[in-house]
Each structure stands twice: as structure tokens, then as C-alpha cells.
Coordinates of N, CA and C in Angstrom, one line a residue:
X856 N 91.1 13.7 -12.2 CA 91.7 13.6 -10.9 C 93.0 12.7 -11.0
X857 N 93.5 13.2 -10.5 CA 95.4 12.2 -10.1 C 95.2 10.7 -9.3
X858 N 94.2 10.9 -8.2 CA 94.2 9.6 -7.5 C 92.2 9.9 -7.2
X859 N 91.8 9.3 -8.1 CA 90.1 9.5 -7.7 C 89.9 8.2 -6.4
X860 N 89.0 8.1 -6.4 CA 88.4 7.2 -5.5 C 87.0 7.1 -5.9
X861 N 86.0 5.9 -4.9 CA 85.4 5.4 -5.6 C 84.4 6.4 -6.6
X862 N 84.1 7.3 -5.7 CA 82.9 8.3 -6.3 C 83.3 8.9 -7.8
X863 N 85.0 9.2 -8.0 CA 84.7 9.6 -9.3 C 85.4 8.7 -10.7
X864 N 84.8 7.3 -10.1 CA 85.1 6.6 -11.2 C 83.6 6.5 -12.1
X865 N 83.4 6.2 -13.6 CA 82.3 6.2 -13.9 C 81.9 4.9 -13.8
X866 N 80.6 4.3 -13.6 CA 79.6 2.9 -13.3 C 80.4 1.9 -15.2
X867 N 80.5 2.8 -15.8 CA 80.9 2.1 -17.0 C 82.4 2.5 -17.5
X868 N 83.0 1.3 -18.0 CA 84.6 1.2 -18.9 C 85.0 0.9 -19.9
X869 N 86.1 0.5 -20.1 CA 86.8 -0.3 -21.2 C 87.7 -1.0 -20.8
X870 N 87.7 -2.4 -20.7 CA 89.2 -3.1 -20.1 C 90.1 -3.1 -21.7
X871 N 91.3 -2.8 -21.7 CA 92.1 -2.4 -22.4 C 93.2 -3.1 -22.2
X872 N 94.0 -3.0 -23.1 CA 95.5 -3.6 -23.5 C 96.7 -2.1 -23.9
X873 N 97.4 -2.3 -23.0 CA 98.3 -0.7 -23.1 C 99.2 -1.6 -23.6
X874 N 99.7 -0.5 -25.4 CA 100.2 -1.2 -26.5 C 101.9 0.0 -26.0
X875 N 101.5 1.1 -25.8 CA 102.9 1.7 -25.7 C 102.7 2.8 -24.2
X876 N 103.7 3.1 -23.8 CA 103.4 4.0 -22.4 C 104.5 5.2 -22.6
X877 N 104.6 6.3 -22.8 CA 105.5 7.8 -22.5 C 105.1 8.2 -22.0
X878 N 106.4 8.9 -21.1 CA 106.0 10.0 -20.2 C 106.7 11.3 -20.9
X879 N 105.6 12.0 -20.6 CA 105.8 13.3 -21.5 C 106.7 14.8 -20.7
X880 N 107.4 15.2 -21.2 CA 108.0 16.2 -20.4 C 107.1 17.3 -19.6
X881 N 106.1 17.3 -19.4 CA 105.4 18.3 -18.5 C 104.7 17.0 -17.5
X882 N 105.4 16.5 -17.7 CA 105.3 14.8 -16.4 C 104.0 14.1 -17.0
X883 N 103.1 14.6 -17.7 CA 101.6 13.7 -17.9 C 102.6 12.3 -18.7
X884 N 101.5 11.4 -18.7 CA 102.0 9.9 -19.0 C 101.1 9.4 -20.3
X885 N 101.4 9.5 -21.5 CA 100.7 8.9 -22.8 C 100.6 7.6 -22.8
X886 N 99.2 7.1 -23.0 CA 99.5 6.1 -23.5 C 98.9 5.5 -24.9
X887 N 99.1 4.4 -25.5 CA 98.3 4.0 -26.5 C 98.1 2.5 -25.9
X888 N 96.4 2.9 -26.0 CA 95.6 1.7 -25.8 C 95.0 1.0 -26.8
X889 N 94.3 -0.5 -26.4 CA 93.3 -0.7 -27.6 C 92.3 -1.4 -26.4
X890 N 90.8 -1.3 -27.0 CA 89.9 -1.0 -26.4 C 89.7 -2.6 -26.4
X891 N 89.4 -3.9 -25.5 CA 89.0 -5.3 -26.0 C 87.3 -5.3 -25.6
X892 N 86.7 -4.4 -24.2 CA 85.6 -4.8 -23.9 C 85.1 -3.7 -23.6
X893 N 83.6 -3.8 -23.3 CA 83.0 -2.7 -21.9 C 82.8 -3.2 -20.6
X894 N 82.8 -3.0 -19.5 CA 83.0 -3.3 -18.5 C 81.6 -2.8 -17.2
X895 N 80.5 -3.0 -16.4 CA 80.7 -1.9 -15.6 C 80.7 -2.7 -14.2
X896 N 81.0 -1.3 -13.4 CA 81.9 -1.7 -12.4 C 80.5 -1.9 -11.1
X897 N 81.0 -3.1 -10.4 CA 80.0 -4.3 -9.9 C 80.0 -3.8 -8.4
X898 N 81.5 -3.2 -7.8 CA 81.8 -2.9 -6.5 C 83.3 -2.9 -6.6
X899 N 83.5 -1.8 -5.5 CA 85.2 -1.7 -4.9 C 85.2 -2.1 -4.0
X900 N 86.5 -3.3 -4.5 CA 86.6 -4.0 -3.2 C 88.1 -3.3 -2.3
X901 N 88.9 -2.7 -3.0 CA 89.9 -2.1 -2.0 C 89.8 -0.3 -2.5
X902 N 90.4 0.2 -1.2 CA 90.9 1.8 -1.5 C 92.1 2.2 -1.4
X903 N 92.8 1.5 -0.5 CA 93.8 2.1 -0.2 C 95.1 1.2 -1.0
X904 N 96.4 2.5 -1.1 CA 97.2 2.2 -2.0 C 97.1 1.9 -3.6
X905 N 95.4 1.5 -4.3 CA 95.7 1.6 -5.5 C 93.6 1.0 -5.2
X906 N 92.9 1.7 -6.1 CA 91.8 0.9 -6.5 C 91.7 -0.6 -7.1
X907 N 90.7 -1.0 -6.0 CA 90.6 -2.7 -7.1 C 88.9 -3.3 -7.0
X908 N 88.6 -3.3 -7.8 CA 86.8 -3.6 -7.9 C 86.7 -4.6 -8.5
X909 N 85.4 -5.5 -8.6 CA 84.5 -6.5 -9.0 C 83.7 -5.7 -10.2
X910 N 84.5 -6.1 -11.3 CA 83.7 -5.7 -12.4 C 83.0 -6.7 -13.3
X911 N 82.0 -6.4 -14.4 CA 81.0 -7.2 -14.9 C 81.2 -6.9 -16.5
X912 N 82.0 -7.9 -17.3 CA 82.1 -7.6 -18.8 C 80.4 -7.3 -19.3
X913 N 80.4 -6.7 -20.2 CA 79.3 -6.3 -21.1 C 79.8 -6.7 -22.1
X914 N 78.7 -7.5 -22.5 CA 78.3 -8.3 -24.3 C 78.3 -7.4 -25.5
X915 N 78.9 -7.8 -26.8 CA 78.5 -6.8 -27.7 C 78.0 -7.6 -28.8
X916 N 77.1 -7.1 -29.4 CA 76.9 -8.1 -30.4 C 77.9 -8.0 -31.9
X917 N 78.2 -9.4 -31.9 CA 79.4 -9.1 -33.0 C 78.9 -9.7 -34.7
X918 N 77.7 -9.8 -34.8 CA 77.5 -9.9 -36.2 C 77.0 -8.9 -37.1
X919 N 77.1 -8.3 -38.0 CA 76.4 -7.4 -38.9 C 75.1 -7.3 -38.8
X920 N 74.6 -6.0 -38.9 CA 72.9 -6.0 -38.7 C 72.2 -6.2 -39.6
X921 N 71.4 -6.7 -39.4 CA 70.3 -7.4 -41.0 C 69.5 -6.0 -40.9
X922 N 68.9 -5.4 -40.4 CA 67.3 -4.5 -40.5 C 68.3 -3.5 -41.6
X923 N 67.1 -2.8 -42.2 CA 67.8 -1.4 -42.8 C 68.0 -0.4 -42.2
X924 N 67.4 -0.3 -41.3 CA 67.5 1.1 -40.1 C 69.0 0.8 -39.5
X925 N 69.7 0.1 -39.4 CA 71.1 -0.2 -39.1 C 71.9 0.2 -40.1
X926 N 71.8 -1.1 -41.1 CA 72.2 -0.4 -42.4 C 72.8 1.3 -42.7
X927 N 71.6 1.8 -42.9 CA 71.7 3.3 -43.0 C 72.4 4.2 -41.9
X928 N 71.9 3.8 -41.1 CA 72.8 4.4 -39.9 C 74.3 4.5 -39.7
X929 N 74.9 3.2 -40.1 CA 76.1 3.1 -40.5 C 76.8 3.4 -41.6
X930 N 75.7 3.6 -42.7 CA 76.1 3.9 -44.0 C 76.1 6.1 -44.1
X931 N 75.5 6.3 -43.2 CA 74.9 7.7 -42.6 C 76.4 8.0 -41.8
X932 N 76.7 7.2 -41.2 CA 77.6 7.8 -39.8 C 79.3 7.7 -40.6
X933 N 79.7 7.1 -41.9 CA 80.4 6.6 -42.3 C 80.7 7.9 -43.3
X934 N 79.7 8.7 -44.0 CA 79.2 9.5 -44.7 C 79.9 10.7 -44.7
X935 N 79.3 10.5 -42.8 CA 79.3 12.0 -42.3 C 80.8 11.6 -41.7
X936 N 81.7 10.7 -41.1 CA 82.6 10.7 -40.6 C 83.8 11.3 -41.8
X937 N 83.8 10.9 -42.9 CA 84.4 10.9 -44.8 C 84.2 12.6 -44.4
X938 N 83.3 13.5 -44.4 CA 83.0 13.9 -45.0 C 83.8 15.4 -43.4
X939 N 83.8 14.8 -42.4 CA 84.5 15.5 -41.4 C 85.9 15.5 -41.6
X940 N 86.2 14.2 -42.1 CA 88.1 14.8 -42.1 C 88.1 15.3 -43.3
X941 N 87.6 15.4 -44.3 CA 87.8 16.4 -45.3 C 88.1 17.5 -45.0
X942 N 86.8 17.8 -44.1 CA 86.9 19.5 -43.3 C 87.4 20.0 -42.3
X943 N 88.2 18.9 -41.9 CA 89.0 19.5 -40.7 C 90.4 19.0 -40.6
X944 N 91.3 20.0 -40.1 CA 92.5 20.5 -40.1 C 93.0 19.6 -38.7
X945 N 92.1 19.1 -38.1 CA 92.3 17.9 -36.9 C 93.0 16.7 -37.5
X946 N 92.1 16.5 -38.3 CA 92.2 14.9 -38.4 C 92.8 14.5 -40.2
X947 N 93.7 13.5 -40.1 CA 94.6 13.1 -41.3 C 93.4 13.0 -42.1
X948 N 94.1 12.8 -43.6 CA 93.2 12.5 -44.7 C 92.8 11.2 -44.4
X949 N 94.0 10.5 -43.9 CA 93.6 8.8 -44.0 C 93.2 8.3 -43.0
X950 N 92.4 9.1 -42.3 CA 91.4 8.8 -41.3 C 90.3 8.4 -41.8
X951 N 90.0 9.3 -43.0 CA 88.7 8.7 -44.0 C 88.1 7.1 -44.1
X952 N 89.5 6.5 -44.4 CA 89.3 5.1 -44.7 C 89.4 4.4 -42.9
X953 N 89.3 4.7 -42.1 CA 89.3 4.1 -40.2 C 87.8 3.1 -40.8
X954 N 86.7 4.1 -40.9 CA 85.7 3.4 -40.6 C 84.8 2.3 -41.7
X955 N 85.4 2.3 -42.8 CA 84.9 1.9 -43.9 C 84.7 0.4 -44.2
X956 N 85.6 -0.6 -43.8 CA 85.4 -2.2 -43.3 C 85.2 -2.5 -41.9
X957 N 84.3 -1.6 -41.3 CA 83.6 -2.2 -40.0 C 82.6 -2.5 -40.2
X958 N 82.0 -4.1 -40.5 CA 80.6 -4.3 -40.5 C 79.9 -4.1 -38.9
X959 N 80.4 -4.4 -37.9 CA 79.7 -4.2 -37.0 C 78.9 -2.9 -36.4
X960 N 78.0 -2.8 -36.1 CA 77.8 -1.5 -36.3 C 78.5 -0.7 -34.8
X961 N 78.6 -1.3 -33.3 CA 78.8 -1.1 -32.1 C 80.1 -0.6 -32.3
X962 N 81.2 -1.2 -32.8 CA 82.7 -1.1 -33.3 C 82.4 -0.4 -34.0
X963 N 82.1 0.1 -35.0 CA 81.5 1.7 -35.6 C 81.8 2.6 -34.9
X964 N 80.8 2.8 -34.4 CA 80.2 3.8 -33.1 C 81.2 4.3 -32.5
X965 N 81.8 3.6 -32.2 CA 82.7 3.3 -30.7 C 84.3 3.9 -31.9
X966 N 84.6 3.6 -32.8 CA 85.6 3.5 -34.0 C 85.8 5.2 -34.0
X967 N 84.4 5.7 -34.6 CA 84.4 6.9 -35.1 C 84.5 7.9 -33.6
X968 N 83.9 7.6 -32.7 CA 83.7 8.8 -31.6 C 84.9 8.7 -31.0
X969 N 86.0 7.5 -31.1 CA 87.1 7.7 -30.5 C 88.2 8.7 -30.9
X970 N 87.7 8.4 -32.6 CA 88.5 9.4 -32.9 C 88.8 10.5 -33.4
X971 N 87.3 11.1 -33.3 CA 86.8 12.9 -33.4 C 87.6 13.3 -32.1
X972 N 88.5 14.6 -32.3 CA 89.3 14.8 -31.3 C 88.5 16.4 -31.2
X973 N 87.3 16.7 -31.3 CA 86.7 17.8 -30.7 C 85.6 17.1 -29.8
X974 N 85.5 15.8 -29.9 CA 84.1 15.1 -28.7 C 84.6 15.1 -27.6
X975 N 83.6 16.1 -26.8 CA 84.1 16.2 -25.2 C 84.1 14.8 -24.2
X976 N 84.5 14.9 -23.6 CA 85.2 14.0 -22.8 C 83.3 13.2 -22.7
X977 N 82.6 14.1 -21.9 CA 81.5 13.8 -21.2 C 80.5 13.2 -22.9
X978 N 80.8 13.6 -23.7 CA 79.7 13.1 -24.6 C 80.0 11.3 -25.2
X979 N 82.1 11.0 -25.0 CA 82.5 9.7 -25.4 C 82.0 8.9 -23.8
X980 N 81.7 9.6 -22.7 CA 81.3 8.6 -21.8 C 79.9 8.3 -22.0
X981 N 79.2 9.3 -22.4 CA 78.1 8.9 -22.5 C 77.7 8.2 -23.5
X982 N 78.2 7.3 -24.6 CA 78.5 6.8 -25.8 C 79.0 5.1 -25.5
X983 N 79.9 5.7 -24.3 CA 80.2 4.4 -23.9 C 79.2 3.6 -22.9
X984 N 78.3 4.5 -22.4 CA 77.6 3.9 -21.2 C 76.6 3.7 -22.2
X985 N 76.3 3.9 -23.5 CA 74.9 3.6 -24.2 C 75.1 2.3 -24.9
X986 N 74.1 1.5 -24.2 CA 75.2 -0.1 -24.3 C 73.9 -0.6 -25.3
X987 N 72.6 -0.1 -26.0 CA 71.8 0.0 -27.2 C 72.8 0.4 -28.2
X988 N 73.5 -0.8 -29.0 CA 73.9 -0.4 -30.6 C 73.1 0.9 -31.5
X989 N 72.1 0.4 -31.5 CA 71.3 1.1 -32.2 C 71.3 2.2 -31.9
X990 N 71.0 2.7 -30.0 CA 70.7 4.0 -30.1 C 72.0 4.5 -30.1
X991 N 73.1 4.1 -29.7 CA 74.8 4.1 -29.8 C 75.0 5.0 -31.5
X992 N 74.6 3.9 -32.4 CA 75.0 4.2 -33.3 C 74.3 6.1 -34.0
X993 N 72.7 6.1 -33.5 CA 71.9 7.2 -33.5 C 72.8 8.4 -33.3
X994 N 73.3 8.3 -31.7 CA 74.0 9.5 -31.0 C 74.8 9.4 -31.6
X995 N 75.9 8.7 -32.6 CA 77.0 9.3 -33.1 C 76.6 9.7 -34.6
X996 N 75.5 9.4 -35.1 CA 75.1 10.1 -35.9 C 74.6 11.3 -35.7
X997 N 74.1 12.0 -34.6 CA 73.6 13.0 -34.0 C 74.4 13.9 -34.0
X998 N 75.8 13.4 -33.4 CA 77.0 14.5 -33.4 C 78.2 14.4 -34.0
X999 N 78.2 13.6 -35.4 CA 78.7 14.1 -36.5 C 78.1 15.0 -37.4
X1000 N 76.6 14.6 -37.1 CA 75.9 16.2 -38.0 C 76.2 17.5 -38.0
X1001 N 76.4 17.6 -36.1 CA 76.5 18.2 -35.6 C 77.6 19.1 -35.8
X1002 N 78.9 18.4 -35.8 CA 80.4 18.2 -36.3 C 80.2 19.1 -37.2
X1003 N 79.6 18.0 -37.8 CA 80.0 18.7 -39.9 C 79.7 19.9 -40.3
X1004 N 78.3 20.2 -39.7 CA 77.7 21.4 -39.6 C 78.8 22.9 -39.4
X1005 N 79.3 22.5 -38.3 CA 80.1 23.9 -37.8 C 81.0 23.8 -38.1
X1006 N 82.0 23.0 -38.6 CA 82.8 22.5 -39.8 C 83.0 23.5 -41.1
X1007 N 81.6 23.0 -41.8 CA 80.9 23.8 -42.7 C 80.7 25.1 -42.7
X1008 N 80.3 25.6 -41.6 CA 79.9 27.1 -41.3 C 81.4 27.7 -41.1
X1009 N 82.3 27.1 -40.5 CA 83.7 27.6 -40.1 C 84.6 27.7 -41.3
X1010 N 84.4 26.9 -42.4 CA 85.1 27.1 -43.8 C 84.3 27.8 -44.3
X1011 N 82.7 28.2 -44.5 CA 82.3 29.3 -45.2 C 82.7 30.6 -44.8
X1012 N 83.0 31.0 -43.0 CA 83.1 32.1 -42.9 C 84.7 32.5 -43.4
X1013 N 85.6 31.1 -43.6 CA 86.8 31.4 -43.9 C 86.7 31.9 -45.3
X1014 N 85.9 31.4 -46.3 CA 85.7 31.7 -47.4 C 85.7 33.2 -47.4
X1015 N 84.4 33.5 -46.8 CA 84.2 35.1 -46.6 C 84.8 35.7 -46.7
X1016 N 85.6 35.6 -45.3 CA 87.0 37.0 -44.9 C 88.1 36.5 -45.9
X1017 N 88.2 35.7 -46.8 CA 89.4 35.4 -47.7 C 88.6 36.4 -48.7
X1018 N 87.7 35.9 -48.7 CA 87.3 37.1 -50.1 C 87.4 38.3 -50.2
X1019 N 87.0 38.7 -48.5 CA 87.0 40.0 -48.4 C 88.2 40.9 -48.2
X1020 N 89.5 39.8 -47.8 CA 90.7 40.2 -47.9 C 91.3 40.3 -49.2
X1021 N 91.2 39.7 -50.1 CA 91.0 39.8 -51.5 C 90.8 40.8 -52.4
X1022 N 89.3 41.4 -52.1 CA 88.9 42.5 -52.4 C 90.0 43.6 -52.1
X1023 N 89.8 44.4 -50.5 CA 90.2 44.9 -50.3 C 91.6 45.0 -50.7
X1024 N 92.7 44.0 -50.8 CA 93.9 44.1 -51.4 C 94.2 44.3 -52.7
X1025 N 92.7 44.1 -53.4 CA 92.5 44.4 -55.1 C 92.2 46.0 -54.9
X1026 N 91.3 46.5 -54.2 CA 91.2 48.1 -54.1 C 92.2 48.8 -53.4
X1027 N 93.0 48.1 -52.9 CA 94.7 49.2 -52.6 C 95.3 48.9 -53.5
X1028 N 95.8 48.1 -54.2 CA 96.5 48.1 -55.7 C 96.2 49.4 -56.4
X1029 N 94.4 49.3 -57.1 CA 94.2 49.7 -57.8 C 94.0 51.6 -57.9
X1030 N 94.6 52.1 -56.0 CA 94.4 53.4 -55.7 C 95.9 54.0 -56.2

């Protein structure tokens, strides 16, 4: 929406720092952000002329996780993120290395879903409103499997029809 109001804002955010702002010739406005917190929103206290609300920072825990079920998860989601930009024509090679010195696992989470550019809009809000690290970190292991999967399937079938265009261009030569 161009000018939402209160109903279609989500209960959860990100207070952010806008690092550069363009406006793009079909008028939309880019920006580049960096994410500092989560936020959710407490009450709107104005409507008119511009929204303004009473919001409530959210805590993240900022030390590395001791259990091994963390561990793995991160070492799992790190794995599978390596192993998506290999396979996709989206994302640079050197995206590989984004997630690789995040010990925290929340910054993880949050690291890698930002920057799969096939996660629908509705699956990074739901990611962000999952304010459980753990289960946070679960769901983005959930849908990088996911990812990699049809990834996978989409370079074998490319395989295929290369082959079979192959073929075929070997049996008109050979007529």
C-alpha cells in the first residue's frame, strides 16, 4: 500500500538506519537499509498526515549458543545457504561467505532470509515475527531445504533437455 493505515501495518518490525535512498525512474524509491532491532508496535498514536506509534523494542540474545541442537542448526542452515548460491543464478558467488562468521544464531536467521531473493514477502514476516531463536532458526532451515530442493530439481531438468538437445542435434548431423 502507498499510504496504509493502522490496519495494514504488521504487530512486528525492524527499526532501521537508511544507509542510501534512490528514486528509481518508474517513480518507486530504493532504499538500502541496515536492520539495528525488532520492534512491535504497542499503539498508534497519530493518523493523519504521516503515521506515528508507541512501539516496544524486542530483546535478542546476543551470545553464541552453547546446546548442540543450536550448533547444528546453524551449521545446517549455513550448509544449505553455500549450497543455494551455488545453484542459483540469483544470488552472487560471494554471497556464500554472508553467513559464515555469524556466531549468533538470531543474526543468522535473519542474515540468510534476508537475502534469499525467492522468500515471499509473507514467509520473511513471518520469520521476523518468530521472536524463538531456535524455532527462527528451524523455519529457515525448513525453507532452505526447501529452496535447494527445487533448485536441484530445476538444474536436473536443465540437464535433461541439454541432453536431449544434444542428442537430437547429434542425429541431424549424422542424417
Amino acid at each position: 500500500q502507498d499510504e496504509p493505515g493502522p490496519d495494514g501495518l504488521h504487530p512486528v518490525g525492524v527499526i532501521t538506519v537508511i544507509h542510501k535512498m534512490a528514486k528509481q525512474a518508474d517513480g518507486t524509491v530504493r532504499l538500502v537499509v541496515q536492520g539495528l532491532s525488532r520492534f512491535r508496535l504497542v499503539e498508534v498514536l497519530q493518523q493523519k498526515q504521516y503515521l506515528r506509534a508507541r512501539i516496544e523494542t524486542l530483546a535478542e540474545p546476543t551470545e553464541a549458543p552453547s546446546d548442540v541442537e543450536s550448533q547444528a542448526l546453524m551449521r545446517n542452515a549455513v550448509a544449505l545457504f553455500q549450497k543455494i548460491v551455488s545453484l542459483s543464478p540469483l544470488l552472487p558467488d560471494e554471497a556464500a561467505g554472508l553467513p559464515v562468521n555469524i556466531p549468533q544464531p538470531g543474526v543468522l536467521a535473519d542474515v540468510i532470509a534476508a537475502t534469499l531473493p525467492t522468500l515471499p514477502t509473507a514467509a520473511k514476516q513471518e520469520l521476523l515475527e518468530t521472536l524463538d531463536v531456535k524455532l527462527r532458526l528451524q523455519k529457515v532451515v525448513t525453507l532452505l531445504t526447501k529452496e535447494a530442493e527445487v533448485l536441484e530439481l530445476g538444474s536436473k531438468i536443465q540437464s535433461e533437455v541439454q541432453s536431449e538437445m544434444s542428442k537430437t542435434q547429434r542425429e541431424y548431423y549424422l542424417r
